[in-house]
XYZ file of N, CA and C in Angstrom:
456
model
N -53.121 137.239 37.698
C -52.305 136.224 38.297
C -52.370 134.918 37.515
N -53.565 134.513 37.081
C -53.685 133.264 36.330
C -53.019 133.402 34.966
N -53.193 134.547 34.320
C -52.522 134.750 33.035
C -51.013 134.642 33.194
N -50.481 135.174 34.280
C -49.049 135.078 34.534
C -48.630 133.623 34.737
N -49.448 132.847 35.440
C -49.141 131.431 35.659
C -49.130 130.665 34.331
N -50.070 130.986 33.428
C -50.094 130.331 32.114
C -48.868 130.732 31.311
N -48.515 132.011 31.319
C -47.313 132.460 30.616
C -46.066 131.779 31.179
N -45.997 131.668 32.495
C -44.856 130.986 33.122
C -44.791 129.526 32.684
N -45.944 128.876 32.621
C -45.987 127.475 32.211
C -45.480 127.315 30.782
N -45.850 128.231 29.933
C -45.358 128.177 28.543
C -43.843 128.275 28.482
N -43.252 128.948 29.467
C -41.792 129.079 29.521
C -41.148 127.938 30.315
N -41.974 126.953 30.725
C -41.428 125.795 31.417
C -41.379 125.921 32.925
N -41.986 126.963 33.475
C -42.015 127.156 34.924
C -43.394 126.801 35.448
N -43.515 125.686 36.137
C -44.799 125.245 36.655
C -45.203 126.022 37.897
N -46.461 125.900 38.260
C -46.955 126.560 39.458
C -48.256 125.905 39.893
N -48.738 126.336 41.024
C -50.023 125.889 41.542
C -50.876 127.128 41.719
N -52.113 127.051 41.259
C -53.045 128.158 41.426
C -54.253 127.616 42.170
N -54.599 128.242 43.262
C -55.776 127.860 44.033
C -56.883 128.848 43.717
N -58.005 128.318 43.270
C -59.171 129.141 42.979
C -60.248 128.740 43.971
N -60.733 129.692 44.730
C -61.786 129.387 45.701
C -62.837 130.481 45.665
N -63.996 130.142 46.153
C -65.082 131.112 46.191
C -66.398 130.407 46.437
N -67.413 131.191 46.658
C -68.745 130.651 46.905
C -69.272 129.942 45.657
N -70.205 129.009 45.856
C -70.814 128.332 44.706
C -71.457 129.341 43.763
N -71.231 129.127 42.472
C -71.888 129.949 41.467
C -71.180 131.227 41.077
N -69.986 131.503 41.646
C -69.312 132.758 41.311
C -68.489 132.667 40.028
N -68.344 131.443 39.458
C -67.652 131.320 38.180
C -66.291 130.645 38.240
N -66.033 129.866 39.253
C -64.727 129.200 39.369
C -64.479 128.240 38.203
N -65.473 127.420 37.897
C -65.317 126.455 36.806
C -65.150 127.178 35.479
N -65.915 128.204 35.274
C -65.804 128.989 34.025
C -64.416 129.617 33.912
N -63.905 130.168 35.006
C -62.574 130.762 35.009
C -61.516 129.738 34.622
N -61.594 128.549 35.217
C -60.615 127.508 34.891
C -60.763 127.011 33.460
N -61.994 126.931 32.967
C -62.218 126.525 31.581
C -61.579 127.530 30.626
N -61.759 128.812 30.910
C -61.155 129.856 30.072
C -59.638 129.855 30.203
N -59.143 129.597 31.389
C -57.700 129.537 31.609
C -57.092 128.372 30.827
N -57.753 127.225 30.870
C -57.265 126.068 30.127
C -57.301 126.343 28.622
N -58.357 127.006 28.155
C -58.439 127.372 26.738
C -57.296 128.309 26.366
N -56.989 129.259 27.242
C -55.876 130.172 27.007
C -54.570 129.388 26.898
N -54.415 128.395 27.746
C -53.214 127.556 27.751
C -53.096 126.750 26.458
N -54.193 126.131 26.030
C -54.128 125.250 24.862
C -54.170 125.995 23.541
N -54.694 127.225 23.539
C -54.788 127.977 22.293
C -53.518 128.760 21.976
N -52.728 129.055 22.970
C -51.501 129.808 22.745
C -50.343 128.880 22.433
N -49.156 129.457 22.341
C -47.979 128.612 22.098
C -47.678 127.798 23.365
N -47.973 126.509 23.315
C -47.805 125.665 24.501
C -46.692 124.669 24.275
N -46.113 124.214 25.369
C -45.156 123.124 25.238
C -45.864 121.901 24.654
N -45.107 120.999 24.096
C -45.726 119.816 23.500
C -46.456 119.014 24.567
N -47.366 118.165 24.127
C -48.162 117.340 25.045
C -47.257 116.537 25.979
N -46.079 116.155 25.489
C -45.203 115.321 26.312
C -44.485 116.115 27.400
N -44.516 117.447 27.319
C -43.808 118.219 28.337
C -44.729 119.030 29.234
N -46.002 119.090 28.922
C -46.914 119.891 29.737
C -47.984 119.000 30.354
N -48.303 119.270 31.585
C -49.324 118.507 32.287
C -50.227 119.476 33.023
N -51.517 119.350 32.808
C -52.515 120.192 33.462
C -53.290 119.298 34.419
N -53.223 119.584 35.702
C -53.948 118.811 36.706
C -54.957 119.707 37.400
N -56.143 119.169 37.645
C -57.178 119.896 38.379
C -57.750 118.999 39.458
N -58.010 119.574 40.598
C -58.729 118.887 41.660
C -59.857 119.780 42.109
N -60.963 119.166 42.454
C -62.135 119.947 42.854
C -62.595 119.527 44.241
N -63.018 120.493 45.002
C -63.638 120.223 46.299
C -65.130 120.054 46.039
N -65.618 118.890 46.277
C -67.032 118.600 46.030
C -67.789 118.648 47.348
N -68.995 119.177 47.302
C -69.769 119.343 48.531
C -70.033 118.009 49.222
N -70.230 116.934 48.458
C -70.504 115.648 49.075
C -69.266 115.028 49.712
N -68.085 115.588 49.449
C -66.846 115.034 49.992
C -66.250 115.919 51.077
N -67.020 116.873 51.593
C -66.451 117.824 52.540
C -66.002 117.177 53.847
N -66.537 116.000 54.179
C -66.112 115.330 55.405
C -64.931 114.395 55.176
N -64.493 114.247 53.922
C -63.357 113.381 53.595
C -62.080 114.213 53.606
N -61.125 113.830 54.463
C -59.879 114.590 54.485
C -59.118 114.432 53.171
N -58.552 115.501 52.718
C -57.712 115.524 51.514
C -58.482 115.181 50.239
N -59.796 115.398 50.219
C -60.612 115.029 49.054
C -60.129 115.713 47.782
N -59.647 116.938 47.881
C -59.185 117.624 46.673
C -57.979 116.901 46.070
N -57.107 116.379 46.920
C -55.948 115.642 46.413
C -56.382 114.322 45.786
N -57.345 113.657 46.399
C -57.853 112.406 45.833
C -58.472 112.675 44.461
N -59.240 113.760 44.339
C -59.854 114.106 43.064
C -58.783 114.399 42.016
N -57.755 115.118 42.405
C -56.666 115.438 41.494
C -55.953 114.169 41.031
N -55.679 113.253 41.970
C -55.004 112.005 41.612
C -55.865 111.144 40.702
N -57.159 111.055 41.000
C -58.045 110.277 40.136
C -58.072 110.862 38.731
N -58.095 112.198 38.628
C -58.047 112.838 37.316
C -56.762 112.524 36.584
N -55.639 112.563 37.302
C -54.341 112.235 36.707
C -54.340 110.806 36.175
N -55.001 109.904 36.888
C -55.070 108.498 36.481
C -56.147 108.243 35.433
N -56.978 109.256 35.156
C -58.053 109.094 34.196
C -59.222 108.295 34.753
N -59.418 108.352 36.064
C -60.468 107.595 36.740
C -61.455 108.543 37.403
N -62.609 108.002 37.763
C -63.629 108.789 38.437
C -63.811 108.343 39.871
N -64.624 109.071 40.641
C -64.811 108.762 42.057
C -65.490 107.422 42.320
N -66.173 106.861 41.340
C -66.868 105.578 41.528
C -66.066 104.388 41.006
N -64.809 104.602 40.676
C -63.971 103.525 40.159
C -63.732 102.480 41.240
N -63.860 101.198 40.904
C -63.599 100.144 41.898
C -62.153 100.174 42.402
N -61.982 99.778 43.659
C -60.666 99.825 44.312
C -59.601 99.061 43.537
N -59.946 97.907 43.000
C -58.957 97.115 42.258
C -58.438 97.845 41.038
N -59.320 98.549 40.359
C -58.896 99.307 39.171
C -58.032 100.507 39.570
N -58.380 101.145 40.692
C -57.559 102.263 41.183
C -56.158 101.760 41.515
N -56.079 100.654 42.240
C -54.783 100.087 42.626
C -53.942 99.776 41.399
N -54.545 99.129 40.403
C -53.805 98.769 39.194
C -53.327 100.007 38.446
N -54.210 100.993 38.285
C -53.842 102.204 37.552
C -52.755 102.978 38.285
N -52.864 103.087 39.616
C -51.857 103.804 40.388
C -50.516 103.098 40.315
N -50.513 101.789 40.502
C -49.263 101.030 40.445
C -48.576 101.184 39.099
N -49.367 101.088 38.032
C -48.806 101.226 36.686
C -48.245 102.631 36.466
N -49.021 103.643 36.835
C -48.579 105.028 36.624
C -47.322 105.339 37.426
N -47.271 104.872 38.672
C -46.100 105.145 39.500
C -44.877 104.396 38.997
N -45.061 103.165 38.513
C -43.931 102.391 37.987
C -43.341 103.058 36.752
N -44.201 103.624 35.908
C -43.729 104.334 34.719
C -43.029 105.630 35.120
N -43.548 106.272 36.151
C -43.045 107.573 36.585
C -41.670 107.482 37.245
N -41.493 106.495 38.107
C -40.244 106.421 38.868
C -40.009 105.006 39.376
N -38.752 104.635 39.454
C -38.420 103.341 40.063
C -38.200 103.484 41.563
N -38.320 104.697 42.078
C -38.094 104.973 43.500
C -39.396 105.360 44.199
N -40.401 104.518 44.109
C -41.707 104.808 44.677
C -41.706 104.643 46.190
N -41.052 103.602 46.676
C -40.974 103.351 48.110
C -42.343 103.213 48.740
N -42.490 103.725 49.961
C -43.754 103.640 50.686
C -44.808 104.621 50.184
N -44.430 105.504 49.294
C -45.374 106.522 48.822
C -46.639 105.908 48.239
N -46.496 104.782 47.561
C -47.673 104.182 46.926
C -48.742 103.803 47.938
N -48.348 103.224 49.065
C -49.382 102.815 50.026
C -50.099 104.021 50.634
N -49.401 105.137 50.807
C -50.061 106.327 51.339
C -50.948 106.988 50.286
N -50.556 106.916 49.022
C -51.413 107.431 47.956
C -52.638 106.540 47.779
N -52.468 105.224 47.881
C -53.633 104.318 47.824
C -54.594 104.627 48.968
N -54.053 104.813 50.160
C -54.892 105.130 51.316
C -55.635 106.442 51.090
N -54.954 107.438 50.546
C -55.572 108.720 50.229
C -56.742 108.537 49.270
N -56.609 107.589 48.344
C -57.659 107.329 47.361
C -58.754 106.415 47.899
N -58.649 106.054 49.176
C -59.691 105.252 49.802
C -59.570 103.772 49.566
N -58.444 103.325 49.017
C -58.239 101.905 48.770
C -57.686 101.284 50.039
N -58.425 100.354 50.591
C -58.017 99.674 51.823
C -57.663 98.234 51.489
N -56.382 98.008 51.235
C -55.921 96.656 50.989
C -54.716 96.384 51.878
N -54.091 95.251 51.714
C -52.970 94.891 52.595
C -51.873 95.946 52.615
N -51.586 96.555 51.463
C -50.508 97.533 51.408
C -50.834 98.851 52.087
N -52.087 99.293 51.995
C -52.417 100.592 52.574
C -53.076 100.472 53.945
N -53.495 99.259 54.324
C -54.116 99.093 55.637
C -53.129 99.480 56.735
N -51.862 99.176 56.520
C -50.844 99.531 57.504
C -50.754 101.041 57.675
N -51.078 101.776 56.616
C -51.023 103.233 56.683
C -52.056 103.781 57.649
N -53.123 103.045 57.874
C -54.168 103.539 58.773
C -53.923 103.130 60.225
N -52.900 102.330 60.488
C -52.619 101.876 61.839
C -51.647 102.785 62.585
N -51.177 103.825 61.945
C -50.254 104.744 62.598
C -51.033 105.924 63.174
N -50.376 106.680 64.014
C -51.005 107.847 64.638
C -51.501 108.818 63.555
N -52.638 109.481 63.790
C -53.181 110.403 62.785
C -52.194 111.483 62.338
N -51.428 112.044 63.258
C -50.490 113.093 62.859
C -49.379 112.528 61.972
N -48.961 111.304 62.232
C -47.938 110.667 61.400
C -48.528 110.290 60.040
N -49.767 109.825 60.025
C -50.435 109.520 58.768
C -50.537 110.775 57.906
N -50.911 111.892 58.536
C -50.996 113.149 57.804
C -49.633 113.546 57.249
N -48.605 113.464 58.058
C -47.256 113.830 57.615
C -46.813 112.977 56.439
N -47.029 111.684 56.534
C -46.567 110.772 55.488
C -47.428 110.878 54.226
N -48.703 111.175 54.395
C -49.568 111.377 53.227
C -49.128 112.620 52.471
N -48.891 113.716 53.191
C -48.413 114.932 52.534
C -47.034 114.719 51.910
N -46.184 113.938 52.553
C -44.867 113.632 51.981
C -45.029 112.858 50.670
N -45.981 111.935 50.623
C -46.228 111.169 49.394
C -46.756 112.082 48.292
N -47.650 113.006 48.648
C -48.185 113.949 47.663
C -47.059 114.844 47.145
N -46.232 115.362 48.047
C -45.100 116.203 47.629
C -44.165 115.423 46.710
N -43.866 114.166 47.090
C -42.995 113.328 46.263
C -43.585 113.179 44.860
N -44.897 112.894 44.785
C -45.535 112.700 43.486
C -45.447 113.969 42.647
N -45.796 115.116 43.231
C -45.753 116.365 42.474
C -44.329 116.710 42.045
N -43.363 116.507 42.922
C -41.970 116.792 42.564
C -41.502 115.870 41.450
N -41.889 114.611 41.510
C -41.500 113.651 40.487
C -42.172 113.988 39.161
N -43.448 114.350 39.205
C -44.136 114.772 37.987
C -43.498 116.034 37.396
N -43.099 116.949 38.268
C -42.509 118.209 37.794
C -41.173 117.986 37.101
N -40.436 116.969 37.525
C -39.176 116.655 36.859
C -39.467 116.160 35.450
N -40.534 115.368 35.315
C -40.910 114.819 34.012
C -41.550 115.862 33.117
N -42.502 116.608 33.681
C -43.270 117.587 32.920
C -43.689 118.706 33.863
N -43.674 119.956 33.403
C -44.122 121.037 34.273
C -45.556 120.801 34.727
N -45.841 121.094 35.992
C -47.182 120.899 36.541
C -47.733 122.245 36.963
């Protein structure tokens, strides 16, 4: 299945692959080999291909949507200990380059990344089910927008 996803990506068809399993069964090794397969074969140019990874970390199991936050931080080139101001600046810059139609998505993505400032504080004042809906809508918007630019 993963080999098929890599072959599809080479042909410009993006996909999402979820790898799960108990600790120590080789998930990281599998993804490392998959990425090597992707980069060693005939791949689209760097400007047309995007490889994103998110990891579920044991210390973040109580944080909702932690895998998405990890994926977004990786996309921004940041780590989990990055100060909020730097996250805000990097996200704003990346989204502005990506699309001029960001709308409210940025505040929900900032909230997802744990940044609590004037723009995302309002995101936490809505009902939990609405916050979840709008957060997932922002994630979908981001992935769809990235996919238009480069296969994901």
